[in-house]
Short mmCIF file of C-alpha atoms in Angstrom, two decimals:
data_model
loop_
_atom_site.label_atom_id
_atom_site.label_comp_id
_atom_site.label_asym_id
_atom_site.label_seq_id
_atom_site.Cartn_x
_atom_site.Cartn_y
_atom_site.Cartn_z
CA MET A 1 95.20 111.02 134.99
CA SER A 2 97.70 108.72 134.85
CA GLU A 3 100.97 109.20 134.22
CA ALA A 4 102.41 108.64 130.48
CA TRP A 5 104.06 105.25 130.02
CA SER A 6 108.01 105.60 129.42
CA GLU A 7 109.77 104.63 126.39
CA THR A 8 111.47 101.77 129.02
CA GLU A 9 107.95 100.64 130.01
CA ILE A 10 106.55 101.05 126.28
CA ASP A 11 109.27 99.05 125.41
CA LEU A 12 109.09 96.23 127.72
CA ILE A 13 105.21 95.89 127.40
CA VAL A 14 105.35 95.57 123.44
CA ALA A 15 108.18 93.22 123.64
CA ASP A 16 105.95 90.94 126.23
CA TYR A 17 102.75 91.23 123.37
CA PHE A 18 105.24 90.45 121.19
CA ALA A 19 105.96 86.71 123.08
CA MET A 20 102.10 86.04 124.06
CA LEU A 21 101.19 86.73 120.10
CA GLY A 22 104.16 84.59 118.40
CA ALA A 23 102.79 82.20 121.10
CA GLU A 24 99.41 82.05 120.24
CA ILE A 25 99.99 82.09 116.34
CA SER A 26 102.30 79.26 116.99
CA GLY A 27 99.46 77.33 118.85
CA LYS A 28 101.68 77.11 121.88
CA LEU A 29 99.92 78.12 125.68
CA PHE A 30 100.65 80.80 127.74
CA LYS A 31 98.87 82.68 130.41
CA LYS A 32 97.87 86.20 130.35
CA ALA A 33 97.28 86.68 134.07
CA GLU A 34 101.17 84.62 135.03
CA ARG A 35 102.51 87.37 132.03
CA ASN A 36 100.93 90.68 134.06
CA ARG A 37 102.18 89.47 136.99
CA ALA A 38 105.79 89.23 135.57
CA LEU A 39 105.34 92.67 133.94
CA GLN A 40 104.16 94.12 137.47
CA GLU A 41 107.25 92.85 138.75
CA LEU A 42 109.35 94.96 135.95
CA ILE A 43 106.82 97.85 135.75
CA PRO A 44 105.46 99.91 138.14
CA ARG A 45 101.82 99.82 137.22
CA SER A 46 98.58 98.25 138.20
CA ARG A 47 97.20 94.88 136.61
CA GLY A 48 94.45 96.79 135.09
CA SER A 49 96.47 99.53 133.57
CA ILE A 50 98.81 96.41 131.88
CA GLU A 51 95.70 94.57 130.70
CA PHE A 52 94.58 97.69 129.07
CA LYS A 53 97.92 99.06 127.61
CA HIS A 54 98.01 95.66 125.58
CA GLN A 55 94.19 96.64 124.66
CA ASN A 56 96.05 99.16 123.37
CA ILE A 57 97.83 97.50 121.58
CA SER A 58 96.12 95.44 119.84
CA ALA A 59 94.82 98.49 118.08
CA VAL A 60 97.76 99.65 117.22
CA MET A 61 98.45 96.29 115.51
CA LEU A 62 94.55 96.57 113.86
CA GLY A 63 95.84 100.22 112.37
CA LEU A 64 99.31 98.83 111.22
CA GLY A 65 97.43 95.54 109.37
CA GLN A 66 98.98 93.21 111.85
CA PRO A 67 97.16 90.74 114.23
CA TRP A 68 96.84 90.89 117.85
CA ILE A 69 96.08 88.60 120.31
CA THR A 70 92.41 86.83 120.75
CA GLY A 71 90.75 88.19 123.99
CA TYR A 72 92.71 91.30 123.80
CA LYS A 73 90.16 93.50 122.67
CA PRO A 74 91.58 96.77 120.35
CA ALA A 75 90.98 100.05 122.22
CA ALA A 76 91.99 103.22 121.32
CA ASN A 77 92.57 106.64 122.55
CA PHE A 78 96.27 106.59 123.43
CA GLN A 79 99.81 108.31 123.59
CA ASN A 80 101.44 108.60 120.37
CA ALA A 81 104.56 106.78 121.40
CA LEU A 82 103.19 103.28 121.94
CA VAL A 83 102.83 103.40 118.41
CA ASP A 84 106.14 104.56 117.96
CA GLY A 85 106.74 101.22 120.35
CA VAL A 86 105.23 98.54 117.97
CA LEU A 87 106.78 100.44 114.92
CA ARG A 88 110.18 99.96 116.49
CA TRP A 89 109.94 96.27 117.71
CA LEU A 90 108.85 95.75 113.80
CA ASP A 91 111.41 97.55 112.35
CA ALA A 92 113.66 95.49 114.28
CA HIS A 93 112.26 91.92 113.63
CA PRO A 94 111.07 92.48 110.31
CA ASP A 95 111.15 88.88 109.29
CA TRP A 96 108.69 87.76 112.48
CA LEU A 97 105.75 86.16 109.87
CA ALA A 98 107.99 85.34 106.85
CA PRO A 99 105.96 82.58 105.46
CA SER A 100 108.80 80.34 104.88
CA SER A 101 109.58 80.53 109.05
CA ARG A 102 106.63 79.27 109.88
CA PRO A 103 105.06 75.45 109.35
CA SER A 104 102.47 75.11 106.80
CA ARG A 105 99.19 74.22 107.50
CA THR A 106 97.93 70.41 107.56
CA VAL A 107 94.87 70.39 105.87
CA PRO A 108 92.37 68.04 105.85
CA ILE A 109 92.34 66.43 102.06
CA ASN A 110 88.59 66.95 101.40
CA ALA A 111 88.61 70.54 103.65
CA PRO A 112 89.39 73.87 101.16
CA LEU A 113 92.46 74.90 101.52
CA LEU A 114 91.04 78.30 101.63
CA GLN A 115 87.65 79.80 103.83
CA PHE A 116 85.99 82.33 102.04
CA GLY A 117 83.62 84.75 103.31
CA PRO A 118 81.14 87.23 102.20
CA PRO A 119 83.37 90.95 101.94
CA PRO A 120 83.05 92.93 104.70
CA THR A 121 80.89 95.68 103.05
CA GLN A 122 77.94 93.16 102.19
CA ARG A 123 78.12 92.03 106.80
CA ASN A 124 76.60 94.14 109.00
CA GLU A 125 79.72 93.88 111.57
CA PRO A 126 81.18 97.33 113.62
CA SER A 127 84.53 97.81 113.34
CA PRO A 128 86.15 97.30 116.37
CA VAL A 129 88.08 100.85 116.64
CA ASP A 130 86.43 103.87 115.04
CA PRO A 131 87.06 103.72 110.99
CA GLU A 132 88.52 107.15 111.34
CA PHE A 133 91.30 105.82 113.12
CA ILE A 134 91.68 103.38 111.31
CA ALA A 135 92.30 105.43 108.17
CA ALA A 136 94.41 108.13 109.37
CA MET A 137 96.46 104.68 110.57
CA GLY A 138 96.67 103.72 107.30
CA ARG A 139 97.36 106.83 106.11
CA LYS A 140 100.34 107.83 108.15
CA PHE A 141 102.21 104.77 108.37
CA ASP A 142 101.08 103.42 104.43
CA VAL A 143 99.48 99.79 105.78
CA ALA A 144 99.62 98.79 102.74
CA GLU A 145 103.12 99.53 101.15
CA ARG A 146 104.18 97.66 103.66
CA ASP A 147 102.46 94.67 102.46
CA ALA A 148 103.01 95.21 99.09
CA ARG A 149 107.22 95.37 99.46
CA ASN A 150 106.68 92.29 101.59
CA ARG A 151 106.87 89.98 98.71
CA ALA A 152 106.85 86.57 100.19
CA LEU A 153 103.94 87.42 102.29
CA GLY A 154 102.49 87.80 98.40
CA LYS A 155 104.54 85.83 96.97
CA ALA A 156 102.99 82.73 99.84
CA GLY A 157 99.29 83.95 99.25
CA GLU A 158 98.94 84.03 95.58
CA GLU A 159 100.38 80.40 95.71
CA LEU A 160 97.76 79.03 98.76
CA VAL A 161 95.52 81.05 95.73
CA LEU A 162 97.17 78.54 93.27
CA HIS A 163 96.29 75.45 95.18
CA SER A 164 92.79 76.50 96.15
CA GLU A 165 91.95 77.49 92.14
CA ARG A 166 93.32 74.07 91.05
CA GLN A 167 91.38 72.44 94.28
CA ALA A 168 88.74 73.59 93.30
CA LEU A 169 88.40 72.21 89.89
CA GLN A 170 89.76 69.13 90.97
CA PHE A 171 86.80 68.93 92.98
CA ALA A 172 84.34 69.91 90.58
CA GLY A 173 86.14 66.89 88.82
CA ARG A 174 87.63 68.93 86.02
CA GLU A 175 91.42 67.24 86.52
CA ASP A 176 91.99 68.33 82.83
CA LEU A 177 91.46 72.44 83.88
CA ALA A 178 93.30 71.96 87.02
CA GLU A 179 96.44 70.59 85.16
CA ARG A 180 96.44 73.75 82.98
CA VAL A 181 95.98 76.81 85.67
CA ARG A 182 98.89 78.79 85.40
CA TRP A 183 100.49 81.11 87.85
CA THR A 184 100.80 84.01 85.78
CA SER A 185 103.03 86.70 87.82
CA VAL A 186 105.47 83.78 88.29
CA GLN A 187 105.71 81.61 84.97
CA ASP A 188 105.18 84.65 83.19
CA GLY A 189 105.83 88.08 84.85
CA ASP A 190 104.44 90.50 85.88
CA GLY A 191 102.13 93.46 84.61
CA TYR A 192 99.25 91.14 82.57
CA GLY A 193 97.09 92.85 85.19
CA PHE A 194 96.60 89.48 87.32
CA ASP A 195 98.53 86.71 89.01
CA ILE A 196 96.25 83.61 88.07
CA ALA A 197 95.17 82.37 85.42
CA SER A 198 92.47 79.94 85.79
CA PHE A 199 89.17 78.73 84.72
CA GLU A 200 85.39 78.49 85.76
CA SER A 201 84.15 74.61 85.79
CA ASP A 202 83.10 75.40 82.62
CA GLY A 203 86.22 76.04 80.47
CA ARG A 204 85.51 79.83 81.09
CA ASP A 205 88.54 81.70 81.58
CA ARG A 206 89.13 83.17 85.16
CA LEU A 207 91.36 85.72 85.61
CA ILE A 208 92.86 86.13 89.52
CA GLU A 209 94.01 89.10 90.92
CA VAL A 210 95.27 88.02 94.66
CA LYS A 211 95.80 90.91 97.58
CA THR A 212 97.40 89.39 101.12
CA THR A 213 97.48 90.96 104.37
CA ASN A 214 98.48 89.55 107.95
CA GLY A 215 95.51 92.03 108.64
CA TRP A 216 92.16 91.72 109.49
CA GLU A 217 89.63 91.77 106.56
CA ARG A 218 89.48 95.40 106.34
CA THR A 219 93.49 96.29 105.39
CA PRO A 220 93.54 98.74 102.84
CA PHE A 221 95.90 97.44 99.56
CA HIS A 222 97.08 98.86 96.68
CA ILE A 223 96.18 98.38 93.13
CA SER A 224 97.85 99.72 90.19
CA ARG A 225 96.51 101.46 87.12
CA ASN A 226 96.75 98.66 85.42
CA GLU A 227 94.73 96.11 87.04
CA LEU A 228 92.10 98.64 87.34
CA ALA A 229 92.77 98.60 83.76
CA VAL A 230 92.28 95.09 82.65
CA ALA A 231 89.18 94.73 85.62
CA ASP A 232 87.60 97.18 83.58
CA ALA A 233 87.71 95.62 80.34
CA ARG A 234 87.81 91.49 80.94
CA ARG A 235 84.80 92.37 84.02
CA ASP A 236 83.00 89.11 83.00
CA GLU A 237 86.78 86.78 83.64
CA TRP A 238 88.18 89.03 86.65
CA HIS A 239 88.21 88.79 90.46
CA LEU A 240 90.20 90.14 92.98
CA ILE A 241 90.41 87.86 95.95
CA ARG A 242 91.63 89.10 99.28
CA VAL A 243 93.51 86.90 101.69
CA TRP A 244 93.83 88.01 105.21
CA SER A 245 94.41 86.95 108.22
CA PHE A 246 97.52 85.21 106.61
CA ALA A 247 99.86 83.70 110.00
CA ARG A 248 96.68 82.49 111.69
CA VAL A 249 94.44 80.63 109.58
CA PRO A 250 93.84 82.68 106.06
CA HIS A 251 90.85 83.34 105.19
CA ALA A 252 89.46 85.37 102.35
CA TYR A 253 86.35 87.35 100.40
CA MET A 254 86.26 88.08 95.90
CA LEU A 255 85.41 90.99 94.94
CA ARG A 256 84.03 91.00 90.82
CA PRO A 257 84.27 94.53 88.31
CA PRO A 258 83.73 97.59 88.58
CA LEU A 259 85.69 97.79 91.84
CA GLU A 260 84.37 101.56 92.82
CA ALA A 261 81.38 99.49 94.14
CA HIS A 262 83.11 98.28 96.51
CA LEU A 263 85.94 100.51 96.77
CA GLU A 264 87.08 103.82 97.89
CA LEU A 265 90.31 104.26 95.16
CA THR A 266 92.32 107.22 96.33
CA ALA A 267 95.11 107.91 94.10
CA THR A 268 98.18 107.86 95.97
CA SER A 269 101.49 109.37 93.32
CA PHE A 270 101.47 111.14 90.56
CA LEU A 271 103.54 110.74 87.68
CA ALA A 272 105.91 114.03 87.45
CA GLY A 273 107.60 115.12 84.32
CA LEU A 274 109.96 118.45 83.71
CA ARG A 275 107.54 121.32 81.80
#
């Protein structure tokens, strides 16, 4: 068995990983082999050991609801210190994927703003990492709470869906309805149980709750008791749009009530009152 990586080695390779990931997301070219050789000058590890550690970091990133480097397939079974190293980097760079710091995407005029696909539960694709590992990571580090606290990310996702809804109505020849789409959470405040009040092309109400992550499609998310209540009370109108991979090319899928048919809902907090 190889010797465990030291904190210094972990910090060096984690910083290198994020440098490559940042370059990849912004469309800059880099050569993995060259970076690997440069790391070997700093860390007394082999090329294969460094490459596998990069794959380990991809697994940590997946578990933490973060994007990961294409080509470094997530590989689990690593020391816990690696998770600590990634969290140290993320805590020291809280705004590294802030939507305002990234250039807006240029989209062809007739192309849809948001790419929709079927929910992962409707596809026969195996998880790249053991689902139990992902679930354990999500519980321990509360990935959903990190996304929920990231208000800039949440608002950016809502805005993308807002424009996508207006675009869809315009494509359907309903400019009149597109002009009436309302960003409820911003214009009217929270508490309605949905973020956007839109329309079907025939004029029926279409109420949309948006949940956004930079991570992969199975990243867990928080949903409030009020949102669940509105989803149940207005089943024919309410839609949940899950936006994922926001930092790269945003993708989305839609869930309709009853949500229990698609989601495993877990109570995460309790209201406590004195006896």
